[in-house]
Short mmCIF file of C-alpha atoms in Angstrom, two decimals:
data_model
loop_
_atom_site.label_atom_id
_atom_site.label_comp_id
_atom_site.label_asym_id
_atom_site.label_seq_id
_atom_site.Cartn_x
_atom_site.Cartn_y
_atom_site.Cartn_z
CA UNK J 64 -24.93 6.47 84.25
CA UNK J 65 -24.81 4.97 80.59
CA UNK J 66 -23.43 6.19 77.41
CA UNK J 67 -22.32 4.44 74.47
CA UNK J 68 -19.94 5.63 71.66
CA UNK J 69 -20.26 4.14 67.47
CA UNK J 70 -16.88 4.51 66.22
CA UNK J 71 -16.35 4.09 62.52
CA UNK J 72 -13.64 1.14 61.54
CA UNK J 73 -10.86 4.26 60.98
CA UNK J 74 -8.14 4.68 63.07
CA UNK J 75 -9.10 8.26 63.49
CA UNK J 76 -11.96 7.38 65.27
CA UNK J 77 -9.59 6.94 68.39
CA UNK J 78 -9.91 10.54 69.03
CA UNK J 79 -13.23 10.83 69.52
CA UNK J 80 -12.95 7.79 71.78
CA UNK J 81 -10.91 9.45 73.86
CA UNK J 82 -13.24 12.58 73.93
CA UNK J 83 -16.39 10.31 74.51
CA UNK J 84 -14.64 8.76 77.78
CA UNK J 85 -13.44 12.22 79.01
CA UNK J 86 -17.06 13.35 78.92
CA UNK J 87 -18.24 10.05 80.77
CA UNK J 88 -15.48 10.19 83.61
CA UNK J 89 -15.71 13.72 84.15
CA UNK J 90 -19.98 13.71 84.35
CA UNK J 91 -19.39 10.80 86.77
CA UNK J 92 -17.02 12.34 88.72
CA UNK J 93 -14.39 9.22 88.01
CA UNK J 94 -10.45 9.61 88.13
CA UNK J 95 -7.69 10.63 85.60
CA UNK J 96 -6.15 7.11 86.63
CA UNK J 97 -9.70 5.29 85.19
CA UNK J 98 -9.86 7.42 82.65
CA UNK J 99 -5.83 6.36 81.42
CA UNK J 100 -6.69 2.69 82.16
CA UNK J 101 -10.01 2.85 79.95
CA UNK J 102 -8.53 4.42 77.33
CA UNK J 103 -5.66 2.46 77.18
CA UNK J 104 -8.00 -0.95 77.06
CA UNK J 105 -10.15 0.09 74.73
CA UNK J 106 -7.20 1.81 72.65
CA UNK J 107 -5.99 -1.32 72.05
CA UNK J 108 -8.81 -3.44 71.19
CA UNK J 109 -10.31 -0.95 68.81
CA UNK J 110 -6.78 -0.60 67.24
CA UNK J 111 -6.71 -4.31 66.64
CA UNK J 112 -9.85 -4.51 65.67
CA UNK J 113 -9.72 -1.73 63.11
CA UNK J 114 -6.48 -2.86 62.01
CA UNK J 115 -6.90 -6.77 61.55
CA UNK J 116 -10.49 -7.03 61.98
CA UNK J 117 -12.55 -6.54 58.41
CA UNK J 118 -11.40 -8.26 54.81
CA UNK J 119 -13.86 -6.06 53.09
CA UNK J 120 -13.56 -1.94 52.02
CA UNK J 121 -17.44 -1.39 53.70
CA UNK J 122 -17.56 0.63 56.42
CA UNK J 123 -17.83 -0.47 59.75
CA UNK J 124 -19.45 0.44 63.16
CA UNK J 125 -17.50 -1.13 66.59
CA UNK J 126 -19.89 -0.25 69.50
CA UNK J 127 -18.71 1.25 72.70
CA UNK J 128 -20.63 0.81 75.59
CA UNK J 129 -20.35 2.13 79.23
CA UNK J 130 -22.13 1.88 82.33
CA UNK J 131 -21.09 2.56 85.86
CA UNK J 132 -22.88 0.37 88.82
CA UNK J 133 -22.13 0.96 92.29
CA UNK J 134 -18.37 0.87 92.56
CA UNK J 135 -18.58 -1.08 88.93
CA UNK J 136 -17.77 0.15 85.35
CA UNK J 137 -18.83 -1.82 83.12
CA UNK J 138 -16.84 -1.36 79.48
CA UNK J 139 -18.33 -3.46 76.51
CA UNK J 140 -16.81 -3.54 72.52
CA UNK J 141 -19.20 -4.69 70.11
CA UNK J 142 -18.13 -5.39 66.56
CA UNK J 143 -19.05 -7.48 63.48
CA UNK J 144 -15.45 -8.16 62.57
CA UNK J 145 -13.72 -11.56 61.74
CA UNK J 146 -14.13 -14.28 64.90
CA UNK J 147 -10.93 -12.96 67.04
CA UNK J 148 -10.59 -13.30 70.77
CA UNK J 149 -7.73 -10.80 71.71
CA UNK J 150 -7.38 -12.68 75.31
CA UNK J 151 -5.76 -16.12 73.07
CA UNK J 152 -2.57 -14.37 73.03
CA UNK J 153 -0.18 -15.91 75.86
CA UNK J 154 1.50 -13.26 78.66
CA UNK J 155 4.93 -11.99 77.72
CA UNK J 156 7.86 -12.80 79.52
CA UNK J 157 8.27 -9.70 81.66
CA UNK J 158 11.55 -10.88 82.86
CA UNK J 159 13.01 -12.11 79.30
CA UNK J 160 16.25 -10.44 78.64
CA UNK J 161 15.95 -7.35 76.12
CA UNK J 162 17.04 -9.23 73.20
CA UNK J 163 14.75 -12.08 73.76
CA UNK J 164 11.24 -9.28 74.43
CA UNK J 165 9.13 -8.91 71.32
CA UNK J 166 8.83 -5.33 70.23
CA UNK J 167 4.84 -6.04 70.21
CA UNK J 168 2.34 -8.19 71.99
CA UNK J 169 2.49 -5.97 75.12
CA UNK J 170 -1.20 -4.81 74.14
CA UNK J 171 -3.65 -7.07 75.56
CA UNK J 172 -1.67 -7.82 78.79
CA UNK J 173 -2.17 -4.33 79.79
CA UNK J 174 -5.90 -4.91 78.76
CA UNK J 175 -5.71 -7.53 81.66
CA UNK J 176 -4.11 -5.82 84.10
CA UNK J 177 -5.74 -2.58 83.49
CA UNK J 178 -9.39 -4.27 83.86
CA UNK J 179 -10.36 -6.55 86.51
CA UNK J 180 -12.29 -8.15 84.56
CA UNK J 181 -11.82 -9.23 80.73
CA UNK J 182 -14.65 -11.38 78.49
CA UNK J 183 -14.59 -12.29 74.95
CA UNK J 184 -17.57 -14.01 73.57
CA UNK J 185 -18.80 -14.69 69.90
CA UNK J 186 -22.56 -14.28 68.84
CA UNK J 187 -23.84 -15.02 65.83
CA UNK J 188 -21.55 -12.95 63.84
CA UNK J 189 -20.43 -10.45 66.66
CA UNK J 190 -17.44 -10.06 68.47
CA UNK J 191 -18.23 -9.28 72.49
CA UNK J 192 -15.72 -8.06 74.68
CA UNK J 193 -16.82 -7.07 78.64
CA UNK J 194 -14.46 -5.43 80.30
CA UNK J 195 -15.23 -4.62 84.48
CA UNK J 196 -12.82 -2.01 86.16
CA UNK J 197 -13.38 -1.20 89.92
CA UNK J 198 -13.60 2.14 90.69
CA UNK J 199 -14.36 3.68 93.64
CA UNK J 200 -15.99 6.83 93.72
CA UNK J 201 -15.28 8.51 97.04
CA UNK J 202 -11.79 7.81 96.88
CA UNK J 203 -11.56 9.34 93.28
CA UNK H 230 0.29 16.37 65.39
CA UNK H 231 2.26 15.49 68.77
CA UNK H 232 5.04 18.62 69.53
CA UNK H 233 8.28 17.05 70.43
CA UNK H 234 10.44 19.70 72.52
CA UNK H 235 14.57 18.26 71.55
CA UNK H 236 17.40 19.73 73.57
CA UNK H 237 20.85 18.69 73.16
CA UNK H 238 23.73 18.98 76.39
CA UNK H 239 27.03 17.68 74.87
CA UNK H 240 26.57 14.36 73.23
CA UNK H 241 22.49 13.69 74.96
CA UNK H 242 20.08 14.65 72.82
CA UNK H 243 16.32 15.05 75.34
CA UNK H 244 13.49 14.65 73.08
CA UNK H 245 10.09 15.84 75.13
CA UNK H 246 7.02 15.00 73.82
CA UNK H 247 4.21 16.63 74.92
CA UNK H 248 0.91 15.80 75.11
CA UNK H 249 -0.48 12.13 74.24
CA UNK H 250 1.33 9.26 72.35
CA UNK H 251 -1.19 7.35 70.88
CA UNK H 252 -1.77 5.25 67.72
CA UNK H 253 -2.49 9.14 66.20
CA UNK H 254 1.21 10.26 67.08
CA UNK H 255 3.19 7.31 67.75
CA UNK H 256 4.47 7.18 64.30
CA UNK H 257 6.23 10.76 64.26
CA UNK H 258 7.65 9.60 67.78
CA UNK H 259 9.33 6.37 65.98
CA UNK H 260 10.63 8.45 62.89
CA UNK H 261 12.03 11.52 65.70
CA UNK H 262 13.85 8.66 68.11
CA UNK H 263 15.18 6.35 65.14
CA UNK H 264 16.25 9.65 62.98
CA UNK H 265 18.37 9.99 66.18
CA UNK H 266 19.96 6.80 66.55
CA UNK H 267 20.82 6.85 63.00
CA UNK H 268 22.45 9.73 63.07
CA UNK H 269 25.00 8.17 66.09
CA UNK H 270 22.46 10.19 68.66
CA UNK H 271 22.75 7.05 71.58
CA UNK H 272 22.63 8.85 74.40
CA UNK H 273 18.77 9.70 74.57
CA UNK H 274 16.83 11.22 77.51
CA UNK H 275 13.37 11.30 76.74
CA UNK H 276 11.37 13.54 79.33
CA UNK H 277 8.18 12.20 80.17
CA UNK H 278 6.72 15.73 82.48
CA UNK H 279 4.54 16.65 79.34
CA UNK H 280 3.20 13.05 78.48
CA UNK H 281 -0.40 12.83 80.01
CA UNK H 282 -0.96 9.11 77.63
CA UNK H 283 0.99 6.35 76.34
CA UNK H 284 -0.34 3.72 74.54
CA UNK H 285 0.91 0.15 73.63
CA UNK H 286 2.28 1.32 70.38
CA UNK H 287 3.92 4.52 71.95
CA UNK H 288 5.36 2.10 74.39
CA UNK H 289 6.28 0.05 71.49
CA UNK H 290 8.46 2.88 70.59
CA UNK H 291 10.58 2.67 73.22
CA UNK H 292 11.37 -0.99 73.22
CA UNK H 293 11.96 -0.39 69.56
CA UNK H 294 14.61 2.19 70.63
CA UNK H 295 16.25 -0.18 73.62
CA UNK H 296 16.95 -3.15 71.06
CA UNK H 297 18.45 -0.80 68.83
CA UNK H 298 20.87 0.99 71.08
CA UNK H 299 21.93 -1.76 73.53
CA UNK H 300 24.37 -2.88 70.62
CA UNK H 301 25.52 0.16 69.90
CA UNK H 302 25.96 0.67 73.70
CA UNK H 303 23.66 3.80 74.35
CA UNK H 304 20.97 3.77 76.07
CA UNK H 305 17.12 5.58 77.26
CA UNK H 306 16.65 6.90 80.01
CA UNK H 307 13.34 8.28 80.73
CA UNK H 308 12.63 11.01 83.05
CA UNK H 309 9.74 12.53 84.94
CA UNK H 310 7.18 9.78 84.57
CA UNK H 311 3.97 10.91 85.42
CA UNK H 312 2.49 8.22 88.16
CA UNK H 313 -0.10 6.86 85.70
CA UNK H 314 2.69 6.49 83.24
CA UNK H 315 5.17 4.94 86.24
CA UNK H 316 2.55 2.64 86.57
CA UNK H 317 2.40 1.33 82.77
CA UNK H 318 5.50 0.90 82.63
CA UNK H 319 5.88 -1.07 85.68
CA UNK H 320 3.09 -3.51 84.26
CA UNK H 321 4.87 -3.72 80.87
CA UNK H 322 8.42 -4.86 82.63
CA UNK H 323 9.73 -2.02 81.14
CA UNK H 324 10.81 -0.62 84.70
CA UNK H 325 13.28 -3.40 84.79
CA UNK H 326 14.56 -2.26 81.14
CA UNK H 327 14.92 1.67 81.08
CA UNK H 328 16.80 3.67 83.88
CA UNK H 329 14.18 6.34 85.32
CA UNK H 330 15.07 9.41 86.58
CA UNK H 331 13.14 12.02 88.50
CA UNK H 332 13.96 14.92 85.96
CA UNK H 333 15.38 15.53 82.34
CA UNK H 334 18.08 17.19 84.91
CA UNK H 335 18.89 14.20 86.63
CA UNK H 336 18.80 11.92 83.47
CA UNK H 337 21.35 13.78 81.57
CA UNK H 338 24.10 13.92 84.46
CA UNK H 339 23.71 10.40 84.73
CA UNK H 340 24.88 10.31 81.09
CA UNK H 341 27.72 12.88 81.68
CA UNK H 342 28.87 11.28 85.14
CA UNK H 343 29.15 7.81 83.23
#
């Protein structure tokens, strides 16, 4: 099964993001743990994107696209924001002391460890990021 | 708007919010936590039972509140984690930064026993 969500470049749009995804897991029958892990991904890359991503006051679309294959969902973003690759930013230091942990950058190592699989790619003037999660449907 | 349930039991204040912390509420969460730690608050439990989502900026939050009351010497400790949750923040290293307890129960006697 397919769907795809158009968000607008507003921060509000996350809610309906995380209505659109509800709707997809629960019509394929996926878990609340995909569902969390999803969310959370895309969360963040929308957020960034939204946030950092256009110089100009035009409105923007970012598209959302899912599609489940076999044991396979498939997660794409799709925006016409600057050229950013949100997978450049190193790993934090899990085991820095307190002091020495930035209060940010924790974002897109969750994206990595939430997804199995994590692509950026530029085309033309688009942003592409696939994302691949496992999920296995009988166990959900 | 996210609710955010406080409590008070001697000198720990247990802030409970409920529902999801997301880019939406995670700025009400920051003002609630830091409004406490100002005010000398730095004994915080915050009980997790009602949290179905946390994202990186409500987890943000947290570290936020860690940095600023390990020099004051309080402390977080966050209680009943839901196992998606337990799971984030054993992924974000945080598990090896905040005490967990199982309940709000447990959290606050570990303040009072200390």
């Amino acid at each position: 099964m397919q769907a795809a969500i158009a968000l607008k470049n507003d921060l509000s749009e996350l809610e309906r993001l995380a209505e659109g995804l509800q709707a997809f897991v629960a019509a394929n029958g996926l878990s609340d743990k995909t569902l969390f892990a999803v969310n959370l991904a895309l969360e963040e890359l929308v957020t960034n994107t939204i946030s950092y991503g256009f110089t100009d006051d035009r409105p923007h679309v970012i598209d959302i696209s899912l599609r489940l294959d076999g044991d396979d969902l498939h997660v794409r973003v799709e925006d016409d924001a600057v050229a950013f690759n949100p997978l450049e930013n190193a790993a934090p230091d899990l085991g820095a002391p307190l002091e020495d942990r930035p209060i940010g950058g924790l974002g897109v190592h969750l994206v990595r460890t939430l997804m199995d699989d994590v692509h950026y790619a530029r085309e033309g003037a688009r942003n592409i990021v696939s994302m691949r999660k496992r999920v296995n449907q009988e166990l959900e | 708007m996210m609710d955010i349930v406080e409590s008070r039991t001697g000198n720990v204040v247990t802030l409970a919010p409920q529902g999801r912390l997301d880019g939406a509420s995670s700025n009400g969460f920051e003002t609630r936590v830091l409004g406490h730690i100002d005010a000398g608050d730095i004994h915080l439990v915050i009980d997790m039972a009602k949290l179905d989502y946390i994202s990186s900026v409500g987890l943000r939050v947290f570290m936020l509140a860690a940095k600023r009351l390990k020099p004051l010497g309080g402390r977080v400790i966050v209680a009943a984690l839901q196992p998606s949750i337990k799971e984030l923040f054993d992924v974000a290293g945080f598990s090896a930064i905040f005490t967990i307890a199982d309940t709000p129960e447990a959290a606050v006697a570990m303040f009072t026993a200390s």
